[in-house]
Amino acid sequence: MAETSNQQIFIDLEPGSEWRFELEADENIAARVQSPNPVFINSDELPPVTWYPLLRHLKSSIYAPSYAKLEVSALPISQYTSTSTTQPQLVALHLALERQRILAKRHISGGPSNGQGYSNGTQPITRGPRVMVLGPPSSGKTTVVKNLINMALSSGMGWSVGVAGLDPASPANLIPGSLSLSTPSDPLPTHHLAHPLGSPPGSVPSSSTSADVSTLGWWFGHLEPTTRGTDVWRKLVTSVGEAWTKRCDKDVNALASGLIVDTSSAFINPMLGTRKDDPKARYSLVAQAIDTFSIDTLVVIGHEKLTIDLERLLSPRGVRVIRFPKSPGAVDLDDAAREIAHAQQVRAYFYGEPSIPREFEKLMGRMTVAEAGFSPYSFQIGWDTLTVLRVGEENAAPSTALPLGSSRILSPTRLTRVDPSGPAHVTRLLNTVLAIVAIDKQDRIPKIKPEATTDNIKIETQSTEAVDVKIENPVDNEDGQPAEEGEGEQEEEAGDAQEQEDAEDEDEVPYIEEVGWREVLGFIVITGIDHQKKKYTVLAPSPGRLPSTVALAGSIEWVDTE
Amino acid sequence: MSYPGYSSAQPYPAYGYAPPPTLAPAQHAQPHVDPFRTYYASRLRELTFNSRPLIQDLSMQAMAQRDQNNWDRMQMVVEEIEQAVLRAPPQAKLPILYLIDSISKNIGAPYTTHLLPPMISRMYPAVYREVDGVTKSKMEEMIGLWRTSGPDGGDLYGPAVREAIERGIFGSIGYQRSAAPPLSRQQVLSVLNATLEAKHRESAARPWDQQARAQVGVLVQIGEVVNGTQVSQAELHQIMDQLRAMNAGPMPVPTPTSTPPFNQPPPQIRPQPQYGQPSAPSLPPFPPSIPRDTYRGPAAPHRASSGMPSVPTPPPASSTPLPIAPVPVNPLVNLPINVADILKNLSEKGITSGKQQTPEPAVKPKTALEQYEDMILSLDVTLNSLDLNAKHALPLSHLSRRCHQCSKRFPEGDQAKFDAHMDWHYRRNRREHETSGRGAHRKWLPRAEEWINDFSVPDAGPSKSSTQSANSLSLPTALTPARVAELQLKSVPVPQDPTKASQPCPICKDVFKKEWDEVEEEWVWRNAVRVKNDKIDRIFHAVCREEQRNSRLASRLAKQGGRGSTSMSPGATPIPDFGAAKRKAEENKREDDSEAKRVKVEEEIEGAGMQEGAEEQRNGEGVKEGDVPGAEGVGAAGSVANISDVTGVPEVVVKVELPEEEAVSIPAEEHVVLPSNADPVDGSAGEDQIMSDAVAAAMEVAS
C-alpha cells in the first residue's frame, strides 16, 4: 500500500535487468534486497534484507536474474535500470571455466573424468583455466575479472583461484603502481572503489570477506608499462609468474582452480614493447605475459581488431581468443575520476576500508558488517637510514654528464640511489609512494676495500637487522593525537653502523639489480622532508621498525586530502 | 497483559453466526508469556488509526524476528496480529490489515509463505463481513494488489490463498466442505508441487536424464492447467491418482482445510478444518452437506475417459440458492486444455509407472557438490565452442543453505562447513566488538616464499593462516591466543572517580570500553588490570600490560645475554603489537629456551611503567619473584586484586622459585595480595580459582 511505504524508495528489477548507479563525491547510499530471489553485485550475492553500503564515487550495477525488489536509502542522482547486460555472457564464460576446473580437479585427483577430460578428444585437461582479460581503458576489465572470480568462489567448490593484477593503473589488491598476485577465498563484495579484488590482511582478522586476502605485491612504480620501461616490466611479470608456478607446484587446488589475469589497457597497443632489435614484433608484452602464465584463454573485451590480431598471433600457440562484449553500462572514466580512484586506493591501503557513514545509523534493520579502519603510523627516519632507489634507465644521469669520451654501458634495470639533498624537482620525493623491498644477505654487492674484514661484518648486520625506528605518533583516523614521546631521540637508535657505512658512498648502490623486481613488503609515503635535520617524515602502514630500509620510488604520488 | 496467550479456538460457530465485534480474549492462556509477545501486543493496540511510523515499526520488529530466524516469535507476531484484527472495532481494523500488507510486502517469506496464509485466509473474509462499505472497498482493493505484489510479480500469498480469500469475500463458498472430502485444487497442487520438487531435484542431479527433464516439463504443464483453469473433480482425481502413482512412497494427502496444505500449519494453531469457512451473516446458512458426491465416485472416470477438453466446471456453489458474485479467478477459464492428453502424455513419459524412479541404482548417494560437478560437465559449455549468447543461469541450487549474515551459500548436508562459517562470524563479530578502536593496522606483505607455501583449504572464511605468516617480523613479545583470550576476560570495575574513569590505557592510549558484567552486576572494563601501589594507580589493558612486560623482559634479556636473537633490536621501544598475539607460540618457547634467559635480571623499568621499578626495589626488598614469560596464570591472576579494599590486611607476598632457578623479577603489580582469610576480593569465579591455585602453588614452593 502506498500509505505504508511512501517514504521507502524501491527499485523494481525486471528479470535479467540491472540497476546501474554512479555515485557522486557526496553520495553514500545503502541498498537492500526486499525480494526472495538472489540479486548480485559483480556476481556476489547480496545478503537478504540487509543494508548494503555503496559508498561515494562507486560506479557499479546490481543485477537481478529474476524479478527483484531493491530498497535504497536514497536515490542517486545518476541511476537507471537496464536490461542490456553482459551478465548472461559472464555466466556462460564462467560455466566453461568451471567445467575446466572440474575436469582438472578430477584429472589431478585421478578420479573419474567420464571420458570428458579430453577437450579435443585428445588432450586431457590437467589444470584449471588460465585466463587473461584484455581491453581498452574503461571497458570493464577488472569488472569482468571480479565477476569471474566471484562466480568461481561462490560455487561452493572451495576453489582457490589466483588473481594476477597486471594493471598498475587499476590495482587489484594494492595501490596504483603495483602488481599483485592473490588468492581470495570468498566472494568479494563491492562497496567502494578501492581494492576491487580484496585487500591484504591487517593486524586484526577482518570481519568481511573482502579483506584478509593473501596477497603478494610487486612495485612497478608507474601507472602503465611503456616501451622504455619494458625491461623492468618483463622482469616483474616473470617474477609474478614464477610465484604462481611455484604455488601451483605445491597447491593442487590452485592448479585446478586456475588463474585470472587483469591487464593494463596499454596492452592493446600493438607496438608496446617493440624495440629496435625486433622492429616487427607486435604485442610483445601480451605475448610475454601469455608465455609467463601459460595462458590458455584470452578474453578480449569489445575490441574487434584486437581480437582478430591476437587470434592470428596466438592461435598457433594454442591460445583461445574469446571476444567478449563490453558492458553497455561501462562508464568512461576521465582523468579526474581516475585520480580520485587512485587516491582512494592508496588511502584504503593505509587507513583500511572506508567506514560506514554516519548517515546510515538512522537506517532501521541490519547492516552489512563493516571493516574496522586501520591506523597507519607516521615517523621520521634519517636520509641515510632509508635508502631510496629508482629502477631503470630513465633515472640514470644524462649521458652528457659522463666524462668526455666515455660511453655508457648501463643495464636498463640498474638501480639508482636518489639523493634527497638535491633540488626537489630532481629528486621528486615529497609525497612519493615508496615500496619497501626486502634485502637478503646475498643482495649486497661486496665491495673490495682495504678493510674487507670490517666490511663483511657490516654486511651481516645490515642484512639481518633492519634498522629500527621509533614511532612518533600513531596517526589516528579521527583525531591525530599529539605525540607522547619526544621527537628528538628518533634516530639516535637508528643503527650507528649504517650511518657510518652509508656515509662512505653516496651514489653507488650496494645492492644487486634483482632487488628492483623482487616482491615488496609494503608501501610508505614520504609526507615531509626536513633538509636541516636530513630526515624524511614517512607514513607507514604498521607500527614499529620498517621491515627493510631499502625502498623503491616510482612516479606514484599521494596526498591525503581527507 | 490481558491477552497472554493465543488460542486459535474458533471463537464463534462455524455457520450462520456473526462474530461479535470484539472478541473475548483467548481462553487458553499459555503459562509462559514471552515479553516480546506482550510488547508487540501492546504496540498493536496503539494501532487504531493509519499511523505509518507505527506500522513501519511493527514491521521492522517482525523483520527483526525473521532476521534472527526466531520462528516462535514470528508466530507470535502473526498470532497477535490476528488477535488484534479480530478484537479491533470495525473502523480500526484497516490499519492492522495495512500492517499485514506491510509485513508481507517488505519482509516476504516466511511470513507470506508459512505464517500469514493460514491466518489470513480465515481472518480476511471474517473481517470483510464486519466492516463498513468504505473499508470493504479498501479491502477489495488490497486483495487486488496482492495478486501482483508477490516476489515474482504473482500472488503475494500464492494463488490458493487468494482464491480462498476471494471465495470467502465474494461468496463462492463451500467448495471443500462436504461430508466426504472431495479433492480440492490445493490438495492436488500441493501434491503436484511436492512431486515437482522431487523431480526437479532428480533432474538436477542427473541432468543428462532426459526422462526426468521431460517429466518435469509435463508436471509444470499440469500445474499450469490446475492452476489456471477450472478443472473438474474427475480430472483432479485422475491427476491425483497419477501423481500418487508417481511418488513411490505414499504421499501424505493433506487434510482438506481451507489452509493451503503446502503451508505447514503453524504448530500453535490446532488444525480446525472448519475454521474460517466464511459464513457471511447476511447470507443464509450454507447447508453443510451439499451434494458434492456428484463429482466423485463413479462419475469421475466417466468424465475423464471421455477425453473431452476440460469443460469449465460450474462453480460448485452455483448449485446452491445463494446469490453469488462471479468468482474473478483467472482469465484462463475457458482455455481448452486437454487434461486427458496431458495425462496420456504423462503415462507415455513413464511417469505413471512408478517404477522408473531410479533408472540407475546409485551405489552411494552423491553429495550436492558432486552432483553440481556432474551438472556442470553435462552442460558441456566448453571454452573451445563457447556460445556467449546461450542462456544459462548461475547454478546455485546445489547450495541450498544460506548464511543470513553474508549471503554465502553452502551445500545441504555439509553441516560442519556451515557451522564453521557461523563460528567465524561469531568470532569476528566478537573480535570486532573487542578490538574496535584498538589501533589495528595493515600488515606488511609476505615474502614470496611464505605466500607460496601458505595455503590452506579455504573453508570457514577469509584466509586465516595467511595473517599468521604475513608478518615475518617476530617480536619476542608474542602472546599465545589462549593467553590473549584469558587476558581479555580480565575485568576491573569502572572507577567511580570520573577523572579515573576517563583515563585511557597508559600504554596504547585507547580508552576502555564499558561493559555490564552480569555476574558481578556492575559496570566493568574488560581486558583491564589495575596496577596500584604507593606511586601509581592506573588501569591498563591486560593485553598491553602483558605485552609490554614481555617485551621488556625480552629486550633486557637480549641486552644482557649479549647475543640475542637477530630479530631483536636492543633499543626497540616495546610497542603493543596486537597482531603479535596471533603469532605462533613457538616463538615464545624459543625465547624461553634461549640461553640469555638464564641471566638474572635486575628490574629496571622504563616507559609507562615508570616508578614501578623504584617502587619494587624498595617495596619488595629482598624478595624475588619468579616468572617466566609465557608462564600463564600465575602472575597475572593477582593483578586484579584491588588493594584498596584490603588496606590494613597483612600482605602475603608470593614467592615462586622455579626449579631451574630462572628467576626473573617481575613488576610490582604482580604481587599477589591477599587478605588474611585468603578470600579473593575481586575477580570473577574463574579468577578466584586461578588466584587460589597460584597462591596454593606458591605457598607450597615457599614452604
PDB file of C-alpha atoms in Angstrom, chain A residues 1 3-4 6-8 10 32 34 36 38 40 45-49 67 89 91-100 102-103 105-106 116 119-120 151 154-159 174 181-183 185-186 195 199-209 211-212 214-217 243-244 246-247 250-251 297 320 322-325 348-349 352 364 366 369-370 373-375 377 436 438 440 468 470 484 493 518-524 541-547, chain B residues 50 52 55-57 60 63 66-67 98 101-102 105-107 138 141-142 145 150-153 369-370 372-374 376-384 386-396 398-399 402-409 411 417 424-425 428-429 431-432 435 439-449 451-455 458-463 466-467 470 473-475 506-507 509 566-573 575-576 578-579 582:
ATOM      1  CA  MET A   1       0.000   0.000   0.000  1.00  0.00           C
ATOM      2  CA  GLU A   3       0.410   4.681   2.631  1.00  0.00           C
ATOM      3  CA  THR A   4       2.670   2.250   4.342  1.00  0.00           C
ATOM      4  CA  ASN A   6       5.674   6.249   0.763  1.00  0.00           C
ATOM      5  CA  GLN A   7       9.000   7.139   2.282  1.00  0.00           C
ATOM      6  CA  GLN A   8      10.746   3.994   1.328  1.00  0.00           C
ATOM      7  CA  PHE A  10      12.022   0.866  -4.039  1.00  0.00           C
ATOM      8  CA  ARG A  32      18.843  -3.891   0.474  1.00  0.00           C
ATOM      9  CA  GLN A  34      13.353  -6.925  -0.422  1.00  0.00           C
ATOM     10  CA  PRO A  36      13.446 -13.580  -2.115  1.00  0.00           C
ATOM     11  CA  PRO A  38      19.078 -13.818  -5.473  1.00  0.00           C
ATOM     12  CA  PHE A  40      24.038  -9.845  -7.372  1.00  0.00           C
ATOM     13  CA  GLU A  45      25.092 -12.273  -3.932  1.00  0.00           C
ATOM     14  CA  LEU A  46      23.663  -9.535  -1.766  1.00  0.00           C
ATOM     15  CA  PRO A  47      22.733 -10.705   1.697  1.00  0.00           C
ATOM     16  CA  PRO A  48      18.995 -10.932   2.178  1.00  0.00           C
ATOM     17  CA  VAL A  49      17.254  -7.923   3.680  1.00  0.00           C
ATOM     18  CA  TYR A  67      12.322 -10.381 -10.517  1.00  0.00           C
ATOM     19  CA  GLN A  89      27.588 -13.907 -21.123  1.00  0.00           C
ATOM     20  CA  VAL A  91      27.718 -16.800 -16.667  1.00  0.00           C
ATOM     21  CA  ALA A  92      28.296 -18.687 -19.897  1.00  0.00           C
ATOM     22  CA  LEU A  93      32.013 -17.935 -19.699  1.00  0.00           C
ATOM     23  CA  HIS A  94      32.053 -18.939 -16.080  1.00  0.00           C
ATOM     24  CA  LEU A  95      30.370 -22.252 -16.797  1.00  0.00           C
ATOM     25  CA  ALA A  96      33.014 -23.038 -19.373  1.00  0.00           C
ATOM     26  CA  LEU A  97      35.770 -22.162 -16.926  1.00  0.00           C
ATOM     27  CA  GLU A  98      34.063 -24.115 -14.198  1.00  0.00           C
ATOM     28  CA  ARG A  99      33.919 -27.120 -16.442  1.00  0.00           C
ATOM     29  CA  GLN A 100      37.642 -26.921 -16.989  1.00  0.00           C
ATOM     30  CA  ILE A 102      36.213 -29.663 -12.517  1.00  0.00           C
ATOM     31  CA  LEU A 103      37.914 -31.674 -15.214  1.00  0.00           C
ATOM     32  CA  LYS A 105      40.381 -31.433 -10.442  1.00  0.00           C
ATOM     33  CA  ARG A 106      39.253 -34.871 -11.490  1.00  0.00           C
ATOM     34  CA  GLN A 116      35.152 -35.883 -20.756  1.00  0.00           C
ATOM     35  CA  SER A 119      38.792 -31.275 -24.753  1.00  0.00           C
ATOM     36  CA  ASN A 120      39.510 -32.115 -28.351  1.00  0.00           C
ATOM     37  CA  MET A 151      31.247 -16.793  -9.542  1.00  0.00           C
ATOM     38  CA  SER A 154      30.585 -18.817  -4.776  1.00  0.00           C
ATOM     39  CA  SER A 155      30.234 -22.211  -6.378  1.00  0.00           C
ATOM     40  CA  GLY A 156      30.836 -23.930  -3.079  1.00  0.00           C
ATOM     41  CA  MET A 157      33.684 -25.922  -4.547  1.00  0.00           C
ATOM     42  CA  GLY A 158      36.305 -24.233  -2.422  1.00  0.00           C
ATOM     43  CA  TRP A 159      38.363 -23.113  -5.385  1.00  0.00           C
ATOM     44  CA  LEU A 174      47.131  -2.946  -3.536  1.00  0.00           C
ATOM     45  CA  LEU A 181      49.098 -11.914  -7.044  1.00  0.00           C
ATOM     46  CA  SER A 182      46.428 -13.044  -4.666  1.00  0.00           C
ATOM     47  CA  THR A 183      44.162 -15.920  -3.863  1.00  0.00           C
ATOM     48  CA  SER A 185      38.904 -17.428  -0.854  1.00  0.00           C
ATOM     49  CA  ASP A 186      35.469 -15.876  -0.641  1.00  0.00           C
ATOM     50  CA  HIS A 195      40.968  -2.865  -3.921  1.00  0.00           C
ATOM     51  CA  SER A 199      42.767  -6.241   0.430  1.00  0.00           C
ATOM     52  CA  PRO A 200      45.761  -7.770   2.155  1.00  0.00           C
ATOM     53  CA  PRO A 201      45.441  -8.713   5.805  1.00  0.00           C
ATOM     54  CA  GLY A 202      45.544  -6.326   8.691  1.00  0.00           C
ATOM     55  CA  SER A 203      46.677  -6.932  12.217  1.00  0.00           C
ATOM     56  CA  VAL A 204      43.164  -7.822  13.263  1.00  0.00           C
ATOM     57  CA  PRO A 205      41.219 -10.513  11.460  1.00  0.00           C
ATOM     58  CA  SER A 206      38.756  -8.999   9.120  1.00  0.00           C
ATOM     59  CA  SER A 207      35.061  -9.246   9.622  1.00  0.00           C
ATOM     60  CA  SER A 208      34.143  -9.287   5.991  1.00  0.00           C
ATOM     61  CA  THR A 209      35.125 -11.420   3.102  1.00  0.00           C
ATOM     62  CA  ALA A 211      39.755  -8.308   3.417  1.00  0.00           C
ATOM     63  CA  ASP A 212      42.388 -10.756   4.549  1.00  0.00           C
ATOM     64  CA  SER A 214      46.521 -13.360   0.940  1.00  0.00           C
ATOM     65  CA  THR A 215      48.450 -11.104  -1.418  1.00  0.00           C
ATOM     66  CA  LEU A 216      51.898 -10.772  -2.894  1.00  0.00           C
ATOM     67  CA  GLY A 217      52.913  -7.389  -4.239  1.00  0.00           C
ATOM     68  CA  ALA A 243      55.485 -17.175  -7.828  1.00  0.00           C
ATOM     69  CA  TRP A 244      52.310 -18.540  -9.362  1.00  0.00           C
ATOM     70  CA  LYS A 246      55.702 -22.358  -7.614  1.00  0.00           C
ATOM     71  CA  ARG A 247      52.408 -22.057  -5.852  1.00  0.00           C
ATOM     72  CA  LYS A 250      52.585 -27.148  -4.201  1.00  0.00           C
ATOM     73  CA  ASP A 251      48.925 -26.321  -4.163  1.00  0.00           C
ATOM     74  CA  THR A 297      42.262 -18.340 -22.827  1.00  0.00           C
ATOM     75  CA  ARG A 320      41.844 -19.391 -27.450  1.00  0.00           C
ATOM     76  CA  ILE A 322      37.272 -15.034 -26.919  1.00  0.00           C
ATOM     77  CA  ARG A 323      35.738 -11.764 -27.845  1.00  0.00           C
ATOM     78  CA  PHE A 324      33.602 -10.593 -25.031  1.00  0.00           C
ATOM     79  CA  PRO A 325      31.076  -7.791 -25.355  1.00  0.00           C
ATOM     80  CA  ALA A 348      42.468   2.366   1.752  1.00  0.00           C
ATOM     81  CA  TYR A 349      45.838   0.687   1.889  1.00  0.00           C
ATOM     82  CA  GLY A 352      41.608   0.395   5.711  1.00  0.00           C
ATOM     83  CA  MET A 364      16.498   0.539  10.601  1.00  0.00           C
ATOM     84  CA  ARG A 366      20.535  -4.973   9.748  1.00  0.00           C
ATOM     85  CA  VAL A 369      29.333  -5.893   8.718  1.00  0.00           C
ATOM     86  CA  ALA A 370      31.910  -3.221   8.174  1.00  0.00           C
ATOM     87  CA  GLY A 373      39.540   1.101   9.861  1.00  0.00           C
ATOM     88  CA  PHE A 374      43.291   0.952  10.182  1.00  0.00           C
ATOM     89  CA  SER A 375      45.656   3.367  11.822  1.00  0.00           C
ATOM     90  CA  TYR A 377      51.917   5.322  11.679  1.00  0.00           C
ATOM     91  CA  ILE A 436      59.683  -1.358   0.793  1.00  0.00           C
ATOM     92  CA  ALA A 438      63.248  -6.972   1.404  1.00  0.00           C
ATOM     93  CA  ASP A 440      68.623 -10.715   1.677  1.00  0.00           C
ATOM     94  CA  ASP A 468      64.565   0.176  13.935  1.00  0.00           C
ATOM     95  CA  LYS A 470      60.608   4.621  16.897  1.00  0.00           C
ATOM     96  CA  GLU A 484      53.537  11.309  23.528  1.00  0.00           C
ATOM     97  CA  GLU A 493      68.697   4.499  17.980  1.00  0.00           C
ATOM     98  CA  ARG A 518      61.532  -8.501  -6.161  1.00  0.00           C
ATOM     99  CA  GLU A 519      58.214  -8.771  -4.340  1.00  0.00           C
ATOM    100  CA  VAL A 520      57.697  -5.855  -1.998  1.00  0.00           C
ATOM    101  CA  LEU A 521      56.719  -5.855   1.646  1.00  0.00           C
ATOM    102  CA  GLY A 522      54.500  -2.851   1.596  1.00  0.00           C
ATOM    103  CA  PHE A 523      54.341   0.825   0.853  1.00  0.00           C
ATOM    104  CA  ILE A 524      55.181   4.031   2.629  1.00  0.00           C
ATOM    105  CA  PRO A 541      51.014   1.050   7.445  1.00  0.00           C
ATOM    106  CA  SER A 542      52.361  -0.739  10.501  1.00  0.00           C
ATOM    107  CA  PRO A 543      53.948   0.467  13.683  1.00  0.00           C
ATOM    108  CA  GLY A 544      57.460  -0.356  14.649  1.00  0.00           C
ATOM    109  CA  ARG A 545      60.507  -0.836  12.562  1.00  0.00           C
ATOM    110  CA  LEU A 546      60.345  -0.871   8.853  1.00  0.00           C
ATOM    111  CA  PRO A 547      60.870  -4.427   7.681  1.00  0.00           C
TER     112      PRO A 547
ATOM    113  CA  ASN B  50      -3.461   4.603   9.966  1.00  0.00           C
ATOM    114  CA  ARG B  52       2.717   4.942   9.154  1.00  0.00           C
ATOM    115  CA  ILE B  55       3.161   0.285  11.021  1.00  0.00           C
ATOM    116  CA  GLN B  56       6.758   0.611   9.997  1.00  0.00           C
ATOM    117  CA  ASP B  57       7.986  -0.017  13.461  1.00  0.00           C
ATOM    118  CA  MET B  60      10.587  -3.785  11.490  1.00  0.00           C
ATOM    119  CA  MET B  63      11.521  -8.378  10.311  1.00  0.00           C
ATOM    120  CA  ARG B  66      12.740 -13.077  10.787  1.00  0.00           C
ATOM    121  CA  ASP B  67      16.368 -11.975  10.660  1.00  0.00           C
ATOM    122  CA  TYR B  98      -2.216  -2.485   6.361  1.00  0.00           C
ATOM    123  CA  ASP B 101       0.237  -5.834   3.970  1.00  0.00           C
ATOM    124  CA  SER B 102       3.420  -4.058   5.005  1.00  0.00           C
ATOM    125  CA  LYS B 105       5.465  -6.874   1.087  1.00  0.00           C
ATOM    126  CA  ASN B 106       8.506  -5.659   2.929  1.00  0.00           C
ATOM    127  CA  ILE B 107       9.568  -8.862   4.536  1.00  0.00           C
ATOM    128  CA  LYS B 138     -10.374  -0.788   0.526  1.00  0.00           C
ATOM    129  CA  GLU B 141      -8.539  -3.089  -3.452  1.00  0.00           C
ATOM    130  CA  MET B 142      -5.905  -4.610  -1.261  1.00  0.00           C
ATOM    131  CA  LEU B 145      -2.981  -5.581  -5.263  1.00  0.00           C
ATOM    132  CA  GLY B 150       4.361 -11.291  -4.844  1.00  0.00           C
ATOM    133  CA  PRO B 151       8.104 -11.581  -5.234  1.00  0.00           C
ATOM    134  CA  ASP B 152       7.844 -12.760  -8.803  1.00  0.00           C
ATOM    135  CA  GLY B 153       5.017 -10.488  -9.695  1.00  0.00           C
ATOM    136  CA  LEU B 369      28.826 -30.824  -4.855  1.00  0.00           C
ATOM    137  CA  GLU B 370      29.399 -33.976  -6.817  1.00  0.00           C
ATOM    138  CA  TYR B 372      26.984 -29.988  -9.165  1.00  0.00           C
ATOM    139  CA  GLU B 373      30.132 -31.187 -10.868  1.00  0.00           C
ATOM    140  CA  ASP B 374      28.169 -33.634 -12.942  1.00  0.00           C
ATOM    141  CA  ILE B 376      28.355 -28.539 -14.963  1.00  0.00           C
ATOM    142  CA  LEU B 377      30.018 -31.190 -17.062  1.00  0.00           C
ATOM    143  CA  SER B 378      26.721 -32.226 -18.562  1.00  0.00           C
ATOM    144  CA  LEU B 379      26.064 -28.668 -19.663  1.00  0.00           C
ATOM    145  CA  ASP B 380      29.025 -29.129 -21.922  1.00  0.00           C
ATOM    146  CA  VAL B 381      29.805 -25.479 -22.160  1.00  0.00           C
ATOM    147  CA  THR B 382      33.351 -25.540 -23.406  1.00  0.00           C
ATOM    148  CA  LEU B 383      35.812 -22.796 -23.988  1.00  0.00           C
ATOM    149  CA  ASN B 384      36.534 -24.087 -27.441  1.00  0.00           C
ATOM    150  CA  LEU B 386      31.676 -21.095 -26.324  1.00  0.00           C
ATOM    151  CA  ASP B 387      28.353 -19.614 -27.188  1.00  0.00           C
ATOM    152  CA  LEU B 388      28.207 -16.479 -25.142  1.00  0.00           C
ATOM    153  CA  ASN B 389      24.618 -15.884 -26.058  1.00  0.00           C
ATOM    154  CA  ALA B 390      23.327 -19.153 -24.736  1.00  0.00           C
ATOM    155  CA  LYS B 391      21.088 -18.548 -21.784  1.00  0.00           C
ATOM    156  CA  HIS B 392      22.385 -20.004 -18.619  1.00  0.00           C
ATOM    157  CA  ALA B 393      21.518 -19.306 -15.071  1.00  0.00           C
ATOM    158  CA  LEU B 394      24.202 -19.212 -12.454  1.00  0.00           C
ATOM    159  CA  PRO B 395      23.743 -22.550 -10.741  1.00  0.00           C
ATOM    160  CA  LEU B 396      23.039 -22.093  -7.084  1.00  0.00           C
ATOM    161  CA  HIS B 398      23.183 -27.167  -5.030  1.00  0.00           C
ATOM    162  CA  LEU B 399      23.892 -24.631  -2.332  1.00  0.00           C
ATOM    163  CA  ARG B 402      22.448 -19.660   3.036  1.00  0.00           C
ATOM    164  CA  CYS B 403      24.239 -17.677   5.659  1.00  0.00           C
ATOM    165  CA  HIS B 404      21.963 -14.850   6.584  1.00  0.00           C
ATOM    166  CA  GLN B 405      24.779 -12.605   7.591  1.00  0.00           C
ATOM    167  CA  CYS B 406      26.809 -12.501   4.452  1.00  0.00           C
ATOM    168  CA  SER B 407      24.774 -14.407   1.879  1.00  0.00           C
ATOM    169  CA  LYS B 408      27.379 -17.082   1.492  1.00  0.00           C
ATOM    170  CA  ARG B 409      25.818 -20.342   0.402  1.00  0.00           C
ATOM    171  CA  PRO B 411      25.601 -27.247   0.202  1.00  0.00           C
ATOM    172  CA  LYS B 417      31.285 -26.236   6.982  1.00  0.00           C
ATOM    173  CA  TRP B 424      33.748 -17.499  12.052  1.00  0.00           C
ATOM    174  CA  HIS B 425      31.089 -14.831  12.015  1.00  0.00           C
ATOM    175  CA  ARG B 428      34.767 -11.901  14.012  1.00  0.00           C
ATOM    176  CA  ASN B 429      31.823 -10.060  15.427  1.00  0.00           C
ATOM    177  CA  ARG B 431      36.550  -9.709  17.973  1.00  0.00           C
ATOM    178  CA  GLU B 432      35.465  -6.564  16.292  1.00  0.00           C
ATOM    179  CA  THR B 435      39.137  -4.515  19.368  1.00  0.00           C
ATOM    180  CA  GLY B 439      44.898   0.594  16.567  1.00  0.00           C
ATOM    181  CA  ALA B 440      44.546  -2.111  14.028  1.00  0.00           C
ATOM    182  CA  HIS B 441      46.858  -1.641  11.117  1.00  0.00           C
ATOM    183  CA  ARG B 442      47.685  -3.059   7.738  1.00  0.00           C
ATOM    184  CA  LYS B 443      50.337  -5.693   7.899  1.00  0.00           C
ATOM    185  CA  TRP B 444      53.409  -5.873   5.792  1.00  0.00           C
ATOM    186  CA  LEU B 445      53.083  -8.173   2.854  1.00  0.00           C
ATOM    187  CA  PRO B 446      54.620 -11.615   2.956  1.00  0.00           C
ATOM    188  CA  ARG B 447      57.720 -12.720   1.154  1.00  0.00           C
ATOM    189  CA  ALA B 448      57.142 -14.820  -1.915  1.00  0.00           C
ATOM    190  CA  GLU B 449      58.300 -17.997  -0.238  1.00  0.00           C
ATOM    191  CA  TRP B 451      52.994 -16.834   0.230  1.00  0.00           C
ATOM    192  CA  ILE B 452      53.745 -19.802  -1.945  1.00  0.00           C
ATOM    193  CA  ASN B 453      53.807 -22.155   0.973  1.00  0.00           C
ATOM    194  CA  ASP B 454      50.958 -20.624   2.816  1.00  0.00           C
ATOM    195  CA  PHE B 455      47.790 -22.100   1.533  1.00  0.00           C
ATOM    196  CA  PRO B 458      39.563 -22.124   2.294  1.00  0.00           C
ATOM    197  CA  ASP B 459      36.735 -23.188   4.480  1.00  0.00           C
ATOM    198  CA  ALA B 460      35.062 -21.074   7.030  1.00  0.00           C
ATOM    199  CA  GLY B 461      36.033 -17.662   5.976  1.00  0.00           C
ATOM    200  CA  PRO B 462      38.714 -15.445   4.621  1.00  0.00           C
ATOM    201  CA  SER B 463      42.140 -16.843   4.895  1.00  0.00           C
ATOM    202  CA  SER B 466      47.833 -16.008   5.807  1.00  0.00           C
ATOM    203  CA  THR B 467      47.604 -13.497   8.546  1.00  0.00           C
ATOM    204  CA  ALA B 470      52.205 -12.368   6.668  1.00  0.00           C
ATOM    205  CA  LEU B 473      58.996  -9.824  11.826  1.00  0.00           C
ATOM    206  CA  SER B 474      58.836 -11.666  15.011  1.00  0.00           C
ATOM    207  CA  LEU B 475      58.803  -9.612  18.086  1.00  0.00           C
ATOM    208  CA  PRO B 506      48.697   4.343  29.581  1.00  0.00           C
ATOM    209  CA  ILE B 507      50.290   2.093  27.010  1.00  0.00           C
ATOM    210  CA  LYS B 509      46.254   5.386  24.860  1.00  0.00           C
ATOM    211  CA  THR B 566      68.814 -11.401  15.467  1.00  0.00           C
ATOM    212  CA  SER B 567      65.260 -10.383  15.276  1.00  0.00           C
ATOM    213  CA  MET B 568      65.534  -8.430  18.443  1.00  0.00           C
ATOM    214  CA  SER B 569      66.636  -4.933  18.423  1.00  0.00           C
ATOM    215  CA  PRO B 570      68.272  -3.572  21.521  1.00  0.00           C
ATOM    216  CA  GLY B 571      66.734  -0.187  21.503  1.00  0.00           C
ATOM    217  CA  ALA B 572      63.333  -1.150  20.369  1.00  0.00           C
ATOM    218  CA  THR B 573      60.595   0.519  22.193  1.00  0.00           C
ATOM    219  CA  ILE B 575      55.176  -1.365  21.022  1.00  0.00           C
ATOM    220  CA  PRO B 576      51.963  -3.067  21.753  1.00  0.00           C
ATOM    221  CA  PHE B 578      48.171  -6.787  18.757  1.00  0.00           C
ATOM    222  CA  GLY B 579      48.973  -8.848  15.764  1.00  0.00           C
ATOM    223  CA  LYS B 582      48.405 -14.399  16.535  1.00  0.00           C
TER     224      LYS B 582
END
